[in-house]
Tab-separated table of C-alpha atoms in Angstrom:
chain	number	residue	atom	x	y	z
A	513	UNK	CA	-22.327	-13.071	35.419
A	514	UNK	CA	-21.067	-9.356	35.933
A	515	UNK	CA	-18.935	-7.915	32.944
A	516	UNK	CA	-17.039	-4.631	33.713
A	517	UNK	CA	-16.799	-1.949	30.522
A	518	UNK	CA	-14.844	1.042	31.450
A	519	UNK	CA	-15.193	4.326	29.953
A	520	UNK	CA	-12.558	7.126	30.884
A	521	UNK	CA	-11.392	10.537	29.414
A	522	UNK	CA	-9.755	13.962	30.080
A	523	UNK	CA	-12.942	15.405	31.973
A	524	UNK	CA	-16.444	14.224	33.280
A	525	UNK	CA	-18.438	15.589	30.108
A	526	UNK	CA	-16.073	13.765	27.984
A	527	UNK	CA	-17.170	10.853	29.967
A	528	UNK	CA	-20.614	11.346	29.657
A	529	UNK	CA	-20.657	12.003	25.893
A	530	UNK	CA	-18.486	9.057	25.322
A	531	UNK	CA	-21.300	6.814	27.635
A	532	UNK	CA	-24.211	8.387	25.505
A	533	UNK	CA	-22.260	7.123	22.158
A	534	UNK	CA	-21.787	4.184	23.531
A	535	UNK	CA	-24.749	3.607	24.236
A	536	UNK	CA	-26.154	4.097	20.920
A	537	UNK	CA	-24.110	1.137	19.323
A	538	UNK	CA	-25.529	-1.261	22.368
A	539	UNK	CA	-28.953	-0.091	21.361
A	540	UNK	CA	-28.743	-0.798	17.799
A	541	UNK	CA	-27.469	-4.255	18.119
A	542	UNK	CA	-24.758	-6.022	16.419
A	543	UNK	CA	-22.516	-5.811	19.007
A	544	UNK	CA	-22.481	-7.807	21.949
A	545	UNK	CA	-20.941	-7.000	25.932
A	546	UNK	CA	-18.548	-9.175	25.750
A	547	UNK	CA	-17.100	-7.256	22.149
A	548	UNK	CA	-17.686	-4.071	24.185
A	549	UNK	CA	-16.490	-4.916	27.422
A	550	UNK	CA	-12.918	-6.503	25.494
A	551	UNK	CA	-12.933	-3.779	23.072
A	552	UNK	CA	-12.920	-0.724	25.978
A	553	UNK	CA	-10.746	-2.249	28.379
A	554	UNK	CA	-7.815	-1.871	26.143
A	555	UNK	CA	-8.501	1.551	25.291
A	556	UNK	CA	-6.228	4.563	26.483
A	557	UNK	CA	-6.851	5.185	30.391
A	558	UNK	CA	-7.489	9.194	31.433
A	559	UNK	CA	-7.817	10.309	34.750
A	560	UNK	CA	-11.545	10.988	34.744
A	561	UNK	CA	-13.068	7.017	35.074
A	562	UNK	CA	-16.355	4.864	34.771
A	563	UNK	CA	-17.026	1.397	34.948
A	564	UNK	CA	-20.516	0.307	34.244
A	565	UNK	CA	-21.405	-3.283	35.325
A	566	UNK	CA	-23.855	-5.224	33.277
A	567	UNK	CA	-25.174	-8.728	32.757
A	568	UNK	CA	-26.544	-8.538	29.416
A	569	UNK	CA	-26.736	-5.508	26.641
A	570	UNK	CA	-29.831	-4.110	27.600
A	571	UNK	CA	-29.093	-3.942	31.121
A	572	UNK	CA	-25.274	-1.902	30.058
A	573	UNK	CA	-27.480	0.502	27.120
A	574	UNK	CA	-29.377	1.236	30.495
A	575	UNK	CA	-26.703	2.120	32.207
A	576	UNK	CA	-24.790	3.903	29.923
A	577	UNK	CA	-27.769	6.175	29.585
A	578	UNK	CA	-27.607	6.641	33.198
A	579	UNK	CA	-23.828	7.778	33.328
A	580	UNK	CA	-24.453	10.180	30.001
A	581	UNK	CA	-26.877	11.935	32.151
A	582	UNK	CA	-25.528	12.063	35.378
A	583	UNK	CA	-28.032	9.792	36.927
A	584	UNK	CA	-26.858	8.037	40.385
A	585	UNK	CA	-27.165	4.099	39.189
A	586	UNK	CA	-25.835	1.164	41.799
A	587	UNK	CA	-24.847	-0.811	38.818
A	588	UNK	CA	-22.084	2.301	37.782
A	589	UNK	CA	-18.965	3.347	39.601
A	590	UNK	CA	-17.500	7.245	38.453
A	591	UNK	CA	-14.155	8.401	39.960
A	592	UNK	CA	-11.118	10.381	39.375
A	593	UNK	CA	-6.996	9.624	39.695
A	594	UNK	CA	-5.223	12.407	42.417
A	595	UNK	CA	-3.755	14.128	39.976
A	596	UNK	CA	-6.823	13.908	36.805
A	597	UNK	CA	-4.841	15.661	34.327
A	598	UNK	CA	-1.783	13.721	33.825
A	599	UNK	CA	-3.861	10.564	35.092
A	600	UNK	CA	-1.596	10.605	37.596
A	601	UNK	CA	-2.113	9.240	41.759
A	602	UNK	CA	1.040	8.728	43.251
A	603	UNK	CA	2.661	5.430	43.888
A	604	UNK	CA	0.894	1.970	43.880
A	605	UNK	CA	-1.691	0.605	46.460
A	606	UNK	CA	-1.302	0.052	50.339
A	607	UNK	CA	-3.258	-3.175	51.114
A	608	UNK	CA	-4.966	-2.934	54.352
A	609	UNK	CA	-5.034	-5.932	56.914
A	610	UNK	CA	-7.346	-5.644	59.828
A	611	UNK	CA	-7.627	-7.518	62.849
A	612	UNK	CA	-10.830	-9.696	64.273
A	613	UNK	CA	-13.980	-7.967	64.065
A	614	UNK	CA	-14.463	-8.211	60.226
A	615	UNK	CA	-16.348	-11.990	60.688
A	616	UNK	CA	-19.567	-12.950	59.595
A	617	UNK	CA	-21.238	-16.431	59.183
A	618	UNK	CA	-20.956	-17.468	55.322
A	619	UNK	CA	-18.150	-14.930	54.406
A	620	UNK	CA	-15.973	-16.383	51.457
A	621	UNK	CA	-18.635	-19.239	50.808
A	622	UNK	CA	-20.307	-17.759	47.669
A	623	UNK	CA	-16.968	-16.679	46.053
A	624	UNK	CA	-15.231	-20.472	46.898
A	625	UNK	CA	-17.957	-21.373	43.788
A	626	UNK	CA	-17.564	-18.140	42.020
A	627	UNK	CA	-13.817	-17.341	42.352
A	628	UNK	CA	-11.445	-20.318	41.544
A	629	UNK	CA	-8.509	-17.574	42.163
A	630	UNK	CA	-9.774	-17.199	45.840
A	631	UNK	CA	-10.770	-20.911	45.925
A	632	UNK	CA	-7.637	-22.055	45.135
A	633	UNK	CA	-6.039	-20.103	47.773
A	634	UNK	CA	-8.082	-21.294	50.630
A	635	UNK	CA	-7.530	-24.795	49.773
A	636	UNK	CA	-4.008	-24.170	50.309
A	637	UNK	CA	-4.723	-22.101	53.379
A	638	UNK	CA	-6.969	-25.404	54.958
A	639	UNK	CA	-3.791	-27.577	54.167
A	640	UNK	CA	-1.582	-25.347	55.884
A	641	UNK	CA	-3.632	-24.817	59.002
A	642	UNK	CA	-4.808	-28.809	59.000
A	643	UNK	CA	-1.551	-29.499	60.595
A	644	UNK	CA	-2.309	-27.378	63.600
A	645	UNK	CA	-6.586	-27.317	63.850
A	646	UNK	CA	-9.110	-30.180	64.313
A	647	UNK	CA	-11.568	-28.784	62.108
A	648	UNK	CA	-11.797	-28.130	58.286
A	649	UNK	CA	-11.416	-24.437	57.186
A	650	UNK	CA	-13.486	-24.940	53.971
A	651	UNK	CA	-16.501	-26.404	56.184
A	652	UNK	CA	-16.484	-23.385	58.738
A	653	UNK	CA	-16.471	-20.941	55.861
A	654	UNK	CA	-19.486	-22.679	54.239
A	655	UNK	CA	-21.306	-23.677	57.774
A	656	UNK	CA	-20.227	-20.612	60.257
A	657	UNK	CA	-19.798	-23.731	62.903
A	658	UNK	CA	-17.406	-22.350	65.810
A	659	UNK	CA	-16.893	-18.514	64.617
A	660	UNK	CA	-17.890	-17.515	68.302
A	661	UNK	CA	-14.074	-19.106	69.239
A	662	UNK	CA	-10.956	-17.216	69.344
A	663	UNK	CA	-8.892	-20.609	68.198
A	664	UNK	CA	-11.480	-20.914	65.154
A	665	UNK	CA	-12.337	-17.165	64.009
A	666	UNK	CA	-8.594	-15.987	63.900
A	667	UNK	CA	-7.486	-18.557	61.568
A	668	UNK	CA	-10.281	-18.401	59.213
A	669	UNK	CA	-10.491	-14.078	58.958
A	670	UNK	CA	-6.569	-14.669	58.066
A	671	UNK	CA	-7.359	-17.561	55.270
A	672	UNK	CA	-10.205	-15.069	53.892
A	673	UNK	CA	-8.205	-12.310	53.945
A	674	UNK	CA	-5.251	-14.139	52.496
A	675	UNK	CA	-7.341	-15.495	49.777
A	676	UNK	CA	-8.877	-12.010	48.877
A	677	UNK	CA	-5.456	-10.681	48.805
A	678	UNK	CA	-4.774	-13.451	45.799
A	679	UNK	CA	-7.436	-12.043	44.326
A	680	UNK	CA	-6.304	-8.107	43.996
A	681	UNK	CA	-3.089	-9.672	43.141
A	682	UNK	CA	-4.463	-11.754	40.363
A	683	UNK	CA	-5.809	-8.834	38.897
A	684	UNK	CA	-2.617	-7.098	38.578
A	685	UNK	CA	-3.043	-4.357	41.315
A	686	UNK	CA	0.430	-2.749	42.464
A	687	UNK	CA	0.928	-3.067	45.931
A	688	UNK	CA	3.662	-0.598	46.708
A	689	UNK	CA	3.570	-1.770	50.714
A	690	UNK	CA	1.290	-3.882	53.142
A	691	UNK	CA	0.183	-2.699	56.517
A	692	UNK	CA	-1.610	-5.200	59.267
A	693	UNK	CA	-3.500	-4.471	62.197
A	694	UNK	CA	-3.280	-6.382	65.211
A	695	UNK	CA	-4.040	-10.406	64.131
A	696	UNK	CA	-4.022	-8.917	60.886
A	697	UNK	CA	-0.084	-8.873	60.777
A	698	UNK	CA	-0.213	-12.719	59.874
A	699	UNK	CA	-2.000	-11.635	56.540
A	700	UNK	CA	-0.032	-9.141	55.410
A	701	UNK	CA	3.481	-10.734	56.250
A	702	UNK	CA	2.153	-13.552	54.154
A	703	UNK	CA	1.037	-11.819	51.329
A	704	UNK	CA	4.174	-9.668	51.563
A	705	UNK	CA	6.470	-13.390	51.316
A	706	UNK	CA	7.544	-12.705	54.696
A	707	UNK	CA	6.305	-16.075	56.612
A	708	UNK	CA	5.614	-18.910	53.899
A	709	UNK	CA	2.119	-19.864	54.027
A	710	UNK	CA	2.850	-22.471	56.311
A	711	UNK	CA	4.565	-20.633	58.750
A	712	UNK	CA	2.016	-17.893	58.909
A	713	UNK	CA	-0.333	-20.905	59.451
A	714	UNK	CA	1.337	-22.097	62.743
A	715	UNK	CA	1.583	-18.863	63.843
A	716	UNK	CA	-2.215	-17.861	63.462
A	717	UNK	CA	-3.382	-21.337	64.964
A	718	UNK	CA	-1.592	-21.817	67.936
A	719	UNK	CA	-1.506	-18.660	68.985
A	720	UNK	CA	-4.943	-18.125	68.386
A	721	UNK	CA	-5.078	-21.250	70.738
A	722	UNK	CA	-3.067	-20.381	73.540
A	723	UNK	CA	-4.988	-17.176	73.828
A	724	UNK	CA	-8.349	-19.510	73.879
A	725	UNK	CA	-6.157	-21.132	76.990
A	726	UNK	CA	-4.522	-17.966	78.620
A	727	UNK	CA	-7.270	-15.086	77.836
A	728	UNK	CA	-10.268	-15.894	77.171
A	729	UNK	CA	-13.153	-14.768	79.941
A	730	UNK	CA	-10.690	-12.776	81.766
A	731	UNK	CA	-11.000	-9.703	79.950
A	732	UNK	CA	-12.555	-7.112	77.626
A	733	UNK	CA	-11.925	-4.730	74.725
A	734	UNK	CA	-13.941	-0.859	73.695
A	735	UNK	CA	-14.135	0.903	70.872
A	736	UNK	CA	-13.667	4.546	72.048
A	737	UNK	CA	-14.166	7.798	69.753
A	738	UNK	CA	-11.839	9.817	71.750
A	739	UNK	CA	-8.245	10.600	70.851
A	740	UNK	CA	-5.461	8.549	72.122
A	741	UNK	CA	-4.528	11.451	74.637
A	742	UNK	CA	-8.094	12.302	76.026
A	743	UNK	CA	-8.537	8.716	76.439
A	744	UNK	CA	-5.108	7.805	78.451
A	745	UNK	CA	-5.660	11.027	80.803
A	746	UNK	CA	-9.014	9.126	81.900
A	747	UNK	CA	-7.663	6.186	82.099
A	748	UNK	CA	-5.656	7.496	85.785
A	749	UNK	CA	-8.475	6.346	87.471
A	750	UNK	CA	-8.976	2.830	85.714
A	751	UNK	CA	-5.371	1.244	86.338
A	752	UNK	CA	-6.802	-1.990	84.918
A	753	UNK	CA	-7.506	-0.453	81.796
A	754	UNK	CA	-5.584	0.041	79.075
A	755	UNK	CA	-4.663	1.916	75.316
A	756	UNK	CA	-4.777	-1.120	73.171
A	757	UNK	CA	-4.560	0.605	70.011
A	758	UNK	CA	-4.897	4.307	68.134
A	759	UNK	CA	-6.523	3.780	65.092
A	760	UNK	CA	-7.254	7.187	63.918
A	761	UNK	CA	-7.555	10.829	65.456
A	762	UNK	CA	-10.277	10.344	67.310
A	763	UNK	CA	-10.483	6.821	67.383
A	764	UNK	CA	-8.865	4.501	70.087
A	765	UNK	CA	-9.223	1.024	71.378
A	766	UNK	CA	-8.835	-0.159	74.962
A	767	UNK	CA	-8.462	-3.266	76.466
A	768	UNK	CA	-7.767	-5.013	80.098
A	769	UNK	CA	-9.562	-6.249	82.916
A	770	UNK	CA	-13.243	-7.681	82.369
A	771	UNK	CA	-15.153	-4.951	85.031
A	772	UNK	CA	-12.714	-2.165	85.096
A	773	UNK	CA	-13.378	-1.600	80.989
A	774	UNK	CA	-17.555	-2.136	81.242
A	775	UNK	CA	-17.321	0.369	84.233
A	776	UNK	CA	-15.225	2.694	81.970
A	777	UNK	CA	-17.212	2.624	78.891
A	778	UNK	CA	-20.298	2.626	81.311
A	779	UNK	CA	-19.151	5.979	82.218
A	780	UNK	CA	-18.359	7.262	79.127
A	781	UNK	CA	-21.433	6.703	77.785
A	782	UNK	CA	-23.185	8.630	80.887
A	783	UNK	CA	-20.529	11.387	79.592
A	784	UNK	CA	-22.658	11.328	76.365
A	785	UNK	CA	-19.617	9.396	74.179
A	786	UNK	CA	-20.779	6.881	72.212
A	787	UNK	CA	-17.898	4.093	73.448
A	788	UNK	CA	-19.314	-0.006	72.786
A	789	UNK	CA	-17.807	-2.980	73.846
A	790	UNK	CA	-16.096	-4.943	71.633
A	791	UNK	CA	-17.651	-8.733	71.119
A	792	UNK	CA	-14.612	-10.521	72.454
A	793	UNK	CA	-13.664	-11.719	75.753
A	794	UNK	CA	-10.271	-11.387	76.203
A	795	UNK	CA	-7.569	-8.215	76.401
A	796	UNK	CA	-5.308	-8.163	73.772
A	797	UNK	CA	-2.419	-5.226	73.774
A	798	UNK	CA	-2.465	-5.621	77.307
A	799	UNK	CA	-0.559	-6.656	80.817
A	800	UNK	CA	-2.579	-10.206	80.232
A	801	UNK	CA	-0.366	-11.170	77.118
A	802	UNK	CA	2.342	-11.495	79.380
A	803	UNK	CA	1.007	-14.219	81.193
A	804	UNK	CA	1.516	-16.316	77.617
A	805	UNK	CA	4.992	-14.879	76.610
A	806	UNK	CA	7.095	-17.935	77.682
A	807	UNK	CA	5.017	-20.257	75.984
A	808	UNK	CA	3.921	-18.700	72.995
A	809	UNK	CA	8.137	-18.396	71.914
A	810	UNK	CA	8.438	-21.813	72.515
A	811	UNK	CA	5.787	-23.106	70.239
A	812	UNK	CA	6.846	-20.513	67.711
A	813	UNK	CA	10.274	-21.169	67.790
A	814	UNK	CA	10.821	-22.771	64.834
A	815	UNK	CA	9.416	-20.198	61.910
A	816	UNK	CA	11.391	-18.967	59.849
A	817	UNK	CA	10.841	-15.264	58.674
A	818	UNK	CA	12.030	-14.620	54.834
A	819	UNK	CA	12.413	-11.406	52.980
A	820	UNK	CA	9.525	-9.819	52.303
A	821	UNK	CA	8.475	-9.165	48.394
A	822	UNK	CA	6.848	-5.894	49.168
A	823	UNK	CA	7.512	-3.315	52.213
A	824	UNK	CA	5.612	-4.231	55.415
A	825	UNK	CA	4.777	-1.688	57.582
A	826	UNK	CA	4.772	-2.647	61.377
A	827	UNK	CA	2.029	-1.036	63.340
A	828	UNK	CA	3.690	-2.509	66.641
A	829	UNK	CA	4.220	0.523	69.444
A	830	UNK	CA	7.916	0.234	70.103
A	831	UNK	CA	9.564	-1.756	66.914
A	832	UNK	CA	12.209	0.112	65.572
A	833	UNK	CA	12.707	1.624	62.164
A	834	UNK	CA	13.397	-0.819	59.260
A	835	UNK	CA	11.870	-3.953	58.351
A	836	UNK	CA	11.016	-5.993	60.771
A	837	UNK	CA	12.668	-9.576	61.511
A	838	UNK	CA	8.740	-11.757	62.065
A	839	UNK	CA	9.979	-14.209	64.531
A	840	UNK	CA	8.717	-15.924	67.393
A	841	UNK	CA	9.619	-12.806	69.839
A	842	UNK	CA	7.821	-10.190	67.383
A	843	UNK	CA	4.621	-11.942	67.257
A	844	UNK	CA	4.185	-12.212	70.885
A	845	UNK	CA	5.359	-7.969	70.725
A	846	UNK	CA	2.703	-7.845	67.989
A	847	UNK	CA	0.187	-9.419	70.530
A	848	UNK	CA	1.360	-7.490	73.597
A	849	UNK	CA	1.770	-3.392	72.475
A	850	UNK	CA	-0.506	-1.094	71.309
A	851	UNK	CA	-1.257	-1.315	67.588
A	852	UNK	CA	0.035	2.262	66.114
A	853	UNK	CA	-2.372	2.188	63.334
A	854	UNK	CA	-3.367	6.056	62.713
A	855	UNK	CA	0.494	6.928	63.311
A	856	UNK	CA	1.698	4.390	60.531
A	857	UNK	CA	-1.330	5.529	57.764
A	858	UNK	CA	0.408	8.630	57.959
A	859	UNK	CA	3.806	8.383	57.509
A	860	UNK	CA	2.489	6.458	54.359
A	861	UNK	CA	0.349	9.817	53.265
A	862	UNK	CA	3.523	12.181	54.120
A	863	UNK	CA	5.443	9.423	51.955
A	864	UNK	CA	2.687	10.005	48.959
A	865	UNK	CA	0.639	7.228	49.116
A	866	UNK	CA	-2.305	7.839	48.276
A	867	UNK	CA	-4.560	4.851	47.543
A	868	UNK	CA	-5.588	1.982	50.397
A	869	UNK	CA	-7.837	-1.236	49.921
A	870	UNK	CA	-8.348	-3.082	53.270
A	871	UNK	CA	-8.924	-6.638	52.285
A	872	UNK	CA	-11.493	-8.245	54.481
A	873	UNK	CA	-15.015	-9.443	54.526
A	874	UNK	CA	-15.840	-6.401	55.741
A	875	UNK	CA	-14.500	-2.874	56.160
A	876	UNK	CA	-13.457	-1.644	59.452
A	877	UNK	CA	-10.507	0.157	59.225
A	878	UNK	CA	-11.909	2.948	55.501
A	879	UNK	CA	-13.119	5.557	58.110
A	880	UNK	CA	-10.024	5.367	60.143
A	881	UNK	CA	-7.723	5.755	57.377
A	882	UNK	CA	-10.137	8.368	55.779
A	883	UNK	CA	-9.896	10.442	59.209
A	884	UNK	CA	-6.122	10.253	59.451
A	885	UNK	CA	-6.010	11.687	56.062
A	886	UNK	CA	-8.453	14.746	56.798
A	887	UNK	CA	-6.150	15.247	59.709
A	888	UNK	CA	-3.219	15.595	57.874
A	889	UNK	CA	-4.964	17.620	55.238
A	890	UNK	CA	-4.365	14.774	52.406
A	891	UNK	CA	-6.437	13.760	49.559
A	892	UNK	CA	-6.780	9.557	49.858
A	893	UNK	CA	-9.298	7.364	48.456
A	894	UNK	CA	-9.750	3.764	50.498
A	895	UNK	CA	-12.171	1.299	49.299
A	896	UNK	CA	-13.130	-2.359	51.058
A	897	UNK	CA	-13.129	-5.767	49.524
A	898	UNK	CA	-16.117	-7.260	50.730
A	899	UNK	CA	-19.404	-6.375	52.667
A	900	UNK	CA	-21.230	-7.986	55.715
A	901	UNK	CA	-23.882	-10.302	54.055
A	902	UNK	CA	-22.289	-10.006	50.806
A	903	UNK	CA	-19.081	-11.931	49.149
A	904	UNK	CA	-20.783	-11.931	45.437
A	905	UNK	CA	-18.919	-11.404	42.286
A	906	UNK	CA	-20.702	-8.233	41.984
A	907	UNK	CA	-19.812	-6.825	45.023
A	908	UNK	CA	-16.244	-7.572	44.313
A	909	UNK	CA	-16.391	-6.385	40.819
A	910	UNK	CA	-17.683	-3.179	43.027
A	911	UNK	CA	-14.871	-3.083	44.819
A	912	UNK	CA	-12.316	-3.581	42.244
A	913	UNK	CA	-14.394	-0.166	39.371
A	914	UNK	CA	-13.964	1.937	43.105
A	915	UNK	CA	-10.088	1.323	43.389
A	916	UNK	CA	-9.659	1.780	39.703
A	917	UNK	CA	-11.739	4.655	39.300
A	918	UNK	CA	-9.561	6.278	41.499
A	919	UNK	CA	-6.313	5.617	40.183
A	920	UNK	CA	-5.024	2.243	40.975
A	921	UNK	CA	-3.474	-0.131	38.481
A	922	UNK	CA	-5.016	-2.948	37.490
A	923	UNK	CA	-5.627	-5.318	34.543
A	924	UNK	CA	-9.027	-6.321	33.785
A	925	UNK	CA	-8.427	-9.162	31.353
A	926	UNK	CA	-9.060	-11.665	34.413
A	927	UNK	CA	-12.842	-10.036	34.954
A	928	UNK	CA	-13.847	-10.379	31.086
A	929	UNK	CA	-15.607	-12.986	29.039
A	930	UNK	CA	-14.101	-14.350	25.885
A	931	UNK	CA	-14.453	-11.671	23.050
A	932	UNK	CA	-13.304	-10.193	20.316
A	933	UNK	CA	-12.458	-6.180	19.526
A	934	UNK	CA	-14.728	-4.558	17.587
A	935	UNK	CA	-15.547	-1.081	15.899
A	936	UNK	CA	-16.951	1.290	18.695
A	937	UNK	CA	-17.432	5.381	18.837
A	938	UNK	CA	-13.459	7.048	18.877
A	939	UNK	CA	-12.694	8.984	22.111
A	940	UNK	CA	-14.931	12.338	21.462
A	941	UNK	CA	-12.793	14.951	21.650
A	942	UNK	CA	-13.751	18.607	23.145
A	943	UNK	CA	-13.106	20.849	20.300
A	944	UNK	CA	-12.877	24.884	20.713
A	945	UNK	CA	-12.886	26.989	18.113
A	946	UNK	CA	-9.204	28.960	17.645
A	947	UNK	CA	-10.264	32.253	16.999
């Protein structure tokens, strides 16, 4: 399949030169990509990056020639570290969880043949969640069957993302802290070793369930491109309507009664803003939750939260500071307040962090973080897993040349073919004359 050869250096023309010279060799012959892909991922890493994905040698001389001369080429991924001169780009990764919306029918099938890392974890996710579901999670992911249901879609995104997290983890990415979004709370605490994978299993089907029994067709969720403020103050005259969650500076979420939010983003639109119902039928982060409180504890009550490996950062309106205790009481809270999304990204940016991959099928929450950080005037790169329509190893191998590119650290032994090191062109080094 795809084979990843990196190429970095001090500054973009040492880059290029070192891609034309490269190039060369791979166009003479003798050397094959494996050799070149083994040989330049355990080179000296510099701030300014490249990683040029190729299935054979003709294809990477191609588009090696491409990056030498600044040609745009899908198959290459350029990028530079915060801080390019001392290579540099403070702190490890955040991994980004986000709640329901990322879905789409087939997502995860093509890697559970492609990726025996992901595979492996979504085996163990379908014997986790077996105990609690009538249905197999490996034959939704491959069929679609049942993605339309609440009970069925929220377990499955949290397997996927789960799995994809195993993935960035298997190629040695360091997570400095784990942030969740709505539903997507049960991800990260599990990645994070909060909830055991069986715990977070219980807590992801049957509540997913109960809202099936309690919520669904009563209610209704918006995407609004307002801020939080603007969107409260006309809220006064829509008391069944709600701020579900802030997700970035001008981007909010609401969520309540069925009529009361179609007649309030019916009027926004005739205001000329572009707010859209969200595809789901009942209110989360709203005065419905309540009506499950009672009985979502009870079925919850035996989890048993455990330290967390890596921080996790609660995006739950109204928890207090510290790391939070992920019992039965916080995940109806997580359910029930607004999701403080926007607020969380950036104490994380005024903290340093500067680096974000939100690991889902598809991205939903780059352009919120990437609007946070142009509020707070901070430089942040955030890159996606997967796309809609697209879980292939090239797409992931995408994915994983954007994060490094831009600074995060990662091994890419688990990416290569078997192959040996071999003689290439020495870094080529920008000489000026003294005098």
């Amino acid at each position: 399949g795809v084979v990843p050869v990196v190429v970095s250096g001090r500054s973009r023309v040492v880059v290029r030169e070192a891609a034309g010279r490269l190039a060369e060799v791979v166009e003479a012959g003798g050397v094959g990509l494996a050799d070149v892909a083994v040989t330049m991922a355990g080179r000296s890493r510099f701030g300014y990056r490249a990683v040029v994905l190729a299935r054979g040698e003709a294809e990477l001389a191609g588009r090696l020639r491409a990056l030498a001369g600044g040609d745009p080429d899908a198959g290459v991924v350029t990028g530079a570290v915060v801080d390019p001169e001392t290579g540099s780009g403070g702190g490890g990764v955040v991994l980004v969880f986000p709640g329901q919306g990322t879905q789409w029918v087939g997502m995860g099938a093509g890697l559970l043949g492609s990726s025996e890392v992901f595979a492996a974890s979504m085996r163990e996710c379908a014997r986790a969640l077996s105990v609690h579901v009538g249905w197999d999670l490996l034959e939704v992911v491959s069929g679609g069957a049942g993605l339309e249901r609440v009970d069925v879609v929220q377990p499955v995104t949290w397997a996927v993302m789960v799995s994809l997290a195993r993935y960035w983890q298997a190629m040695g990415v360091d997570v400095a802290a784990v942030v969740g979004h709505s539903q997507g709370e049960i991800a990260a605490a599990t990645v994070a070793g909060a909830l055991s994978l069986e715990d977070a299993a219980a807590v992801v089907a049957l509540r997913a369930g109960l809202i099936g029994r309690y919520l669904a067709g009563r209610g209704a969720m918006a995407a609004v491109p307002l801020p939080a403020g603007e969107v409260e103050a006309g809220l006064a005259k829509w008391p069944g309507v709600e701020v579900a969650a802030v997700n970035g500076p001008a981007s909010t979420v609401v969520s309540g009664d069925r009529r009361a939010v179609a007649g309030y983003v019916a009027v926004c639109q005739a205001e000329g803003v572009q707010a859209r119902l969200i595809p789901v039928d009942y209110a989360s982060h709203s005065r419905h939750v309540e009506d499950l409180k009672g009985e979502l504890e009870r079925v919850l009550s035996g989890i048993r939260p455990r330290s967390p490996r890596v921080p996790v950062c609660s995006t739950v309106a109204g928890e207090q500071p510290g790391e939070p205790v992920f019992d039965a009481g916080y995940w109806f809270r997580n359910l029930r307040n607004r999701v403080e999304f926007s607020a969380v990204v950036g104490g994380l940016l005024e903290e340093g962090h500067r680096r974000f991959i939100e690991v889902s099928a598809h991205p939903v929450l780059v352009h919120a973080i990437e609007q946070t950080a142009e509020a707070a005037d901070r430089s942040v790169h955030a890159t996606g897993t997967l796309r809609r329509q697209d879980d292939s190893p090239h797409r992931l191998l995408t994915s994983t040349a954007e994060a490094w590119a831009h600074g995060a650290t990662l091994t890419w032994d688990p990416a290569l073919p078997p192959g040996h090191l071999t003689t290439l062109p020495t870094y080529p080094f920008n000489h000026h004359h003294y005098w």
